[in-house]
Structures are given as structure tokens and as C-alpha cells.
mmCIF file of N, CA and C in Angstrom:
data_model
loop_
_atom_site.group_PDB
_atom_site.id
_atom_site.type_symbol
_atom_site.label_atom_id
_atom_site.label_comp_id
_atom_site.label_asym_id
_atom_site.label_seq_id
_atom_site.Cartn_x
_atom_site.Cartn_y
_atom_site.Cartn_z
ATOM 1 N N MET C 24 -16.614 24.973 29.769
ATOM 2 C CA MET C 24 -15.812 24.911 28.555
ATOM 3 C C MET C 24 -14.080 25.274 29.006
ATOM 4 N N ASN C 25 -13.437 24.639 29.222
ATOM 5 C CA ASN C 25 -12.583 26.216 28.365
ATOM 6 C C ASN C 25 -11.621 26.680 27.801
ATOM 7 N N TRP C 26 -12.010 27.022 27.122
ATOM 8 C CA TRP C 26 -11.470 27.098 25.609
ATOM 9 C C TRP C 26 -10.152 28.258 25.977
ATOM 10 N N PRO C 27 -8.773 27.556 25.450
ATOM 11 C CA PRO C 27 -7.823 28.874 24.595
ATOM 12 C C PRO C 27 -7.963 29.797 24.464
ATOM 13 N N ALA C 28 -7.210 31.576 25.205
ATOM 14 C CA ALA C 28 -7.687 32.238 24.144
ATOM 15 C C ALA C 28 -6.913 32.550 22.942
ATOM 16 N N ALA C 29 -7.625 32.447 21.890
ATOM 17 C CA ALA C 29 -7.595 32.650 20.901
ATOM 18 C C ALA C 29 -7.375 34.369 20.563
ATOM 19 N N THR C 30 -6.572 34.686 20.093
ATOM 20 C CA THR C 30 -6.411 36.463 19.771
ATOM 21 C C THR C 30 -6.080 36.379 18.236
ATOM 22 N N GLY C 31 -6.852 37.298 17.159
ATOM 23 C CA GLY C 31 -6.440 38.015 16.238
ATOM 24 C C GLY C 31 -5.248 39.605 16.140
ATOM 25 N N ARG C 32 -5.401 39.810 15.090
ATOM 26 C CA ARG C 32 -4.154 40.848 14.665
ATOM 27 C C ARG C 32 -4.364 41.566 16.114
ATOM 28 N N SER C 33 -5.582 42.052 16.696
ATOM 29 C CA SER C 33 -5.202 43.467 16.948
ATOM 30 C C SER C 33 -5.332 42.701 18.541
ATOM 31 N N GLY C 34 -5.049 41.622 18.856
ATOM 32 C CA GLY C 34 -5.417 41.604 20.359
ATOM 33 C C GLY C 34 -6.592 41.071 20.938
ATOM 34 N N ALA C 35 -7.714 41.319 20.533
ATOM 35 C CA ALA C 35 -9.163 41.396 20.645
ATOM 36 C C ALA C 35 -9.432 39.757 20.874
ATOM 37 N N ARG C 36 -9.952 38.506 21.804
ATOM 38 C CA ARG C 36 -10.296 37.735 22.530
ATOM 39 C C ARG C 36 -11.464 37.251 21.051
ATOM 40 N N ARG C 37 -11.454 36.509 20.452
ATOM 41 C CA ARG C 37 -12.378 36.011 19.480
ATOM 42 C C ARG C 37 -13.080 34.101 20.159
ATOM 43 N N ALA C 38 -14.202 34.072 19.344
ATOM 44 C CA ALA C 38 -15.285 33.191 19.485
ATOM 45 C C ALA C 38 -14.264 31.691 19.229
ATOM 46 N N PRO C 39 -14.264 30.735 20.062
ATOM 47 C CA PRO C 39 -13.596 29.329 19.360
ATOM 48 C C PRO C 39 -14.518 29.312 18.017
ATOM 49 N N PRO C 40 -14.101 28.281 17.205
ATOM 50 C CA PRO C 40 -14.786 27.789 16.042
ATOM 51 C C PRO C 40 -16.207 26.736 16.544
ATOM 52 N N PRO C 41 -16.948 26.725 16.049
ATOM 53 C CA PRO C 41 -18.063 26.485 15.514
ATOM 54 C C PRO C 41 -18.218 24.862 15.447
ATOM 55 N N THR C 42 -18.538 24.140 16.445
ATOM 56 C CA THR C 42 -18.524 22.139 17.041
ATOM 57 C C THR C 42 -19.119 22.299 16.241
ATOM 58 N N VAL C 43 -20.640 22.292 15.415
ATOM 59 C CA VAL C 43 -21.547 21.535 14.155
ATOM 60 C C VAL C 43 -21.856 22.896 13.118
ATOM 61 N N ALA C 44 -21.676 22.302 12.412
ATOM 62 C CA ALA C 44 -21.997 23.298 10.867
ATOM 63 C C ALA C 44 -23.802 23.310 11.087
ATOM 64 N N GLY C 45 -24.300 24.303 10.799
ATOM 65 C CA GLY C 45 -25.305 25.366 10.729
ATOM 66 C C GLY C 45 -25.692 25.220 8.928
ATOM 67 N N GLY C 46 -26.797 25.103 9.557
ATOM 68 C CA GLY C 46 -27.901 25.743 7.951
ATOM 69 C C GLY C 46 -28.660 26.105 7.987
ATOM 70 N N TYR C 47 -30.024 26.025 7.086
ATOM 71 C CA TYR C 47 -31.115 26.918 6.433
ATOM 72 C C TYR C 47 -32.044 25.422 6.089
ATOM 73 N N ARG C 48 -33.492 25.893 6.373
ATOM 74 C CA ARG C 48 -34.346 24.833 6.340
ATOM 75 C C ARG C 48 -35.205 25.966 5.805
ATOM 76 N N SER C 49 -35.805 24.918 4.543
ATOM 77 C CA SER C 49 -37.055 25.774 4.479
ATOM 78 C C SER C 49 -38.587 26.236 4.834
ATOM 79 N N HIS C 50 -39.397 26.910 3.602
ATOM 80 C CA HIS C 50 -40.351 27.449 4.874
ATOM 81 C C HIS C 50 -41.243 25.924 5.169
ATOM 82 N N PRO C 51 -41.238 25.340 4.169
ATOM 83 C CA PRO C 51 -42.480 23.304 5.064
ATOM 84 C C PRO C 51 -40.928 22.770 5.553
ATOM 85 N N GLU C 52 -40.319 23.046 5.319
ATOM 86 C CA GLU C 52 -39.254 21.718 6.791
ATOM 87 C C GLU C 52 -39.657 21.641 7.680
ATOM 88 N N PHE C 53 -39.125 23.879 8.043
ATOM 89 C CA PHE C 53 -39.686 24.895 9.137
ATOM 90 C C PHE C 53 -40.752 23.982 9.804
ATOM 91 N N ALA C 54 -41.771 24.751 8.912
ATOM 92 C CA ALA C 54 -42.934 24.323 9.243
ATOM 93 C C ALA C 54 -43.177 23.372 9.532
ATOM 94 N N ALA C 55 -43.154 21.852 9.144
ATOM 95 C CA ALA C 55 -42.923 20.080 9.219
ATOM 96 C C ALA C 55 -42.245 20.119 10.380
ATOM 97 N N LEU C 56 -41.604 20.931 11.676
ATOM 98 C CA LEU C 56 -40.806 20.813 12.835
ATOM 99 C C LEU C 56 -42.682 20.607 14.077
ATOM 100 N N PHE C 57 -43.470 21.626 13.602
ATOM 101 C CA PHE C 57 -44.349 21.564 14.958
ATOM 102 C C PHE C 57 -45.499 20.773 13.889
ATOM 103 N N ASP C 58 -45.279 19.793 12.537
ATOM 104 C CA ASP C 58 -46.684 18.457 13.102
ATOM 105 C C ASP C 58 -47.134 17.916 14.382
ATOM 106 N N GLY C 59 -48.502 18.179 14.633
ATOM 107 C CA GLY C 59 -49.118 17.761 16.183
ATOM 108 C C GLY C 59 -49.206 18.398 16.939
ATOM 109 N N PHE C 60 -48.574 19.874 16.405
ATOM 110 C CA PHE C 60 -49.350 20.741 17.490
ATOM 111 C C PHE C 60 -50.031 21.863 16.503
ATOM 112 N N GLU C 61 -50.991 22.403 17.345
ATOM 113 C CA GLU C 61 -51.461 23.709 17.179
ATOM 114 C C GLU C 61 -50.363 25.053 17.098
ATOM 115 N N LEU C 62 -50.877 25.537 15.704
ATOM 116 C CA LEU C 62 -49.432 26.731 15.953
ATOM 117 C C LEU C 62 -50.159 27.717 16.098
ATOM 118 N N VAL C 63 -49.864 29.057 16.898
ATOM 119 C CA VAL C 63 -50.260 30.564 17.403
ATOM 120 C C VAL C 63 -50.677 31.235 15.972
ATOM 121 N N ASP C 64 -51.509 32.151 16.318
ATOM 122 C CA ASP C 64 -51.800 32.959 15.290
ATOM 123 C C ASP C 64 -50.075 34.623 15.667
ATOM 124 N N PRO C 65 -49.837 34.162 14.074
ATOM 125 C CA PRO C 65 -50.086 34.855 12.694
ATOM 126 C C PRO C 65 -49.388 32.551 12.277
ATOM 127 N N GLY C 66 -48.758 31.811 13.331
ATOM 128 C CA GLY C 66 -48.196 30.615 12.057
ATOM 129 C C GLY C 66 -46.367 30.581 12.080
ATOM 130 N N VAL C 67 -46.663 30.090 10.780
ATOM 131 C CA VAL C 67 -45.030 30.642 10.996
ATOM 132 C C VAL C 67 -44.919 31.559 9.696
ATOM 133 N N VAL C 68 -44.326 32.566 9.757
ATOM 134 C CA VAL C 68 -43.697 33.143 9.557
ATOM 135 C C VAL C 68 -41.914 34.399 9.466
ATOM 136 N N TYR C 69 -41.590 34.637 8.713
ATOM 137 C CA TYR C 69 -40.298 35.586 8.875
ATOM 138 C C TYR C 69 -40.573 36.066 10.530
ATOM 139 N N ALA C 70 -39.601 36.038 10.911
ATOM 140 C CA ALA C 70 -39.590 36.025 12.365
ATOM 141 C C ALA C 70 -39.802 38.385 12.451
ATOM 142 N N ALA C 71 -39.237 38.676 11.642
ATOM 143 C CA ALA C 71 -40.263 40.541 11.787
ATOM 144 C C ALA C 71 -41.631 40.515 11.284
ATOM 145 N N SER C 72 -41.926 39.525 11.200
ATOM 146 C CA SER C 72 -43.388 39.840 10.969
ATOM 147 C C SER C 72 -43.922 38.854 11.859
ATOM 148 N N TRP C 73 -43.601 38.676 13.187
ATOM 149 C CA TRP C 73 -44.417 37.228 13.812
ATOM 150 C C TRP C 73 -44.690 38.668 15.198
ATOM 151 N N HIS C 74 -46.139 39.099 15.511
ATOM 152 C CA HIS C 74 -46.365 40.198 16.664
ATOM 153 C C HIS C 74 -45.488 41.260 16.589
ATOM 154 N N PRO C 75 -44.821 42.471 15.496
ATOM 155 C CA PRO C 75 -44.562 43.051 15.303
ATOM 156 C C PRO C 75 -44.869 44.577 16.501
ATOM 157 N N ASP C 76 -43.236 45.438 16.940
ATOM 158 C CA ASP C 76 -43.693 45.463 17.879
ATOM 159 C C ASP C 76 -43.700 47.029 16.836
ATOM 160 N N GLY C 77 -43.293 47.225 15.881
ATOM 161 C CA GLY C 77 -43.366 48.311 14.581
ATOM 162 C C GLY C 77 -43.580 48.040 13.037
ATOM 163 N N PRO C 78 -43.403 48.933 12.643
ATOM 164 C CA PRO C 78 -44.023 48.536 11.325
ATOM 165 C C PRO C 78 -43.351 47.030 10.993
ATOM 166 N N ASP C 79 -43.744 46.032 9.683
ATOM 167 C CA ASP C 79 -43.067 44.975 9.615
ATOM 168 C C ASP C 79 -41.492 45.404 8.611
ATOM 169 N N ASP C 80 -40.225 44.571 8.898
ATOM 170 C CA ASP C 80 -39.260 44.608 7.987
ATOM 171 C C ASP C 80 -38.925 43.110 7.612
ATOM 172 N N THR C 81 -38.989 44.000 6.348
ATOM 173 C CA THR C 81 -40.177 42.482 5.366
ATOM 174 C C THR C 81 -39.024 41.601 4.691
ATOM 175 N N SER C 82 -37.663 43.044 4.418
ATOM 176 C CA SER C 82 -36.539 43.017 4.132
ATOM 177 C C SER C 82 -34.881 41.918 4.692
ATOM 178 N N TYR C 83 -36.331 41.878 5.923
ATOM 179 C CA TYR C 83 -34.831 40.483 5.843
ATOM 180 C C TYR C 83 -35.165 39.029 6.562
ATOM 181 N N LYS C 84 -35.759 38.671 5.663
ATOM 182 C CA LYS C 84 -36.406 37.317 5.214
ATOM 183 C C LYS C 84 -34.981 36.201 5.074
ATOM 184 N N THR C 85 -34.695 35.303 6.816
ATOM 185 C CA THR C 85 -34.472 34.316 6.765
ATOM 186 C C THR C 85 -34.390 33.430 7.480
ATOM 187 N N ASP C 86 -35.217 33.846 8.839
ATOM 188 C CA ASP C 86 -35.291 34.212 10.067
ATOM 189 C C ASP C 86 -36.650 33.355 10.164
ATOM 190 N N LEU C 87 -37.212 32.217 10.207
ATOM 191 C CA LEU C 87 -38.086 32.569 10.276
ATOM 192 C C LEU C 87 -38.799 31.517 12.050
ATOM 193 N N ALA C 88 -39.603 32.137 12.507
ATOM 194 C CA ALA C 88 -40.393 31.777 13.331
ATOM 195 C C ALA C 88 -41.835 31.348 13.553
ATOM 196 N N ALA C 89 -42.023 30.702 14.861
ATOM 197 C CA ALA C 89 -43.780 30.037 15.053
ATOM 198 C C ALA C 89 -43.407 29.950 16.767
ATOM 199 N N VAL C 90 -44.582 29.412 17.354
ATOM 200 C CA VAL C 90 -45.411 28.905 18.506
ATOM 201 C C VAL C 90 -46.122 27.888 18.173
ATOM 202 N N GLY C 91 -45.864 26.714 19.176
ATOM 203 C CA GLY C 91 -46.287 25.354 18.667
ATOM 204 C C GLY C 91 -47.796 25.039 19.677
ATOM 205 N N ARG C 92 -48.608 24.860 20.197
ATOM 206 C CA ARG C 92 -49.247 24.750 21.201
ATOM 207 C C ARG C 92 -50.278 22.772 21.666
ATOM 208 N N LYS C 93 -48.689 22.236 22.255
ATOM 209 C CA LYS C 93 -49.934 20.786 22.101
ATOM 210 C C LYS C 93 -51.245 20.500 22.950
ATOM 211 N N PRO C 94 -51.708 20.234 21.593
ATOM 212 C CA PRO C 94 -52.520 19.821 22.143
ATOM 213 C C PRO C 94 -53.811 19.119 23.179
#
């Protein structure tokens, strides 16, 4: 798409406004998206807890993550 250049007070370019409204799903709603799939351990958890490279940062609890395999 060819978006017109939108600038703020500083003259910096801004991203175009979102075209779809977003929203959060609850843990059960997110887990239901994987019905019929085999979940890879650790299952549906907060993204920071899904195979972390370092210590778990569970202070940021909004993003859920999971991987499912088709049986």
C-alpha cells in the first residue's frame, strides 16, 4: 500500500492507524485455539515462561504462547 506521509510535531514519520481493532483473549480462550492439536511442553503459558533463555520474567503477563502439533 502507498500510505501518505503522516508527520507529528517533530516531523518524524508515523505509522498509519491500525485497520483492525485488537483485543485480548483469556487463557481458556487462547487454549481453545489449540483444540485438536498436541501441545508441546510446557503447553499454554506466558511467553516469558516458554523455554526461557534466562530467568523467568513473569512480571509481564499479557502475552500467551504455545506450540501445537497436528496429530
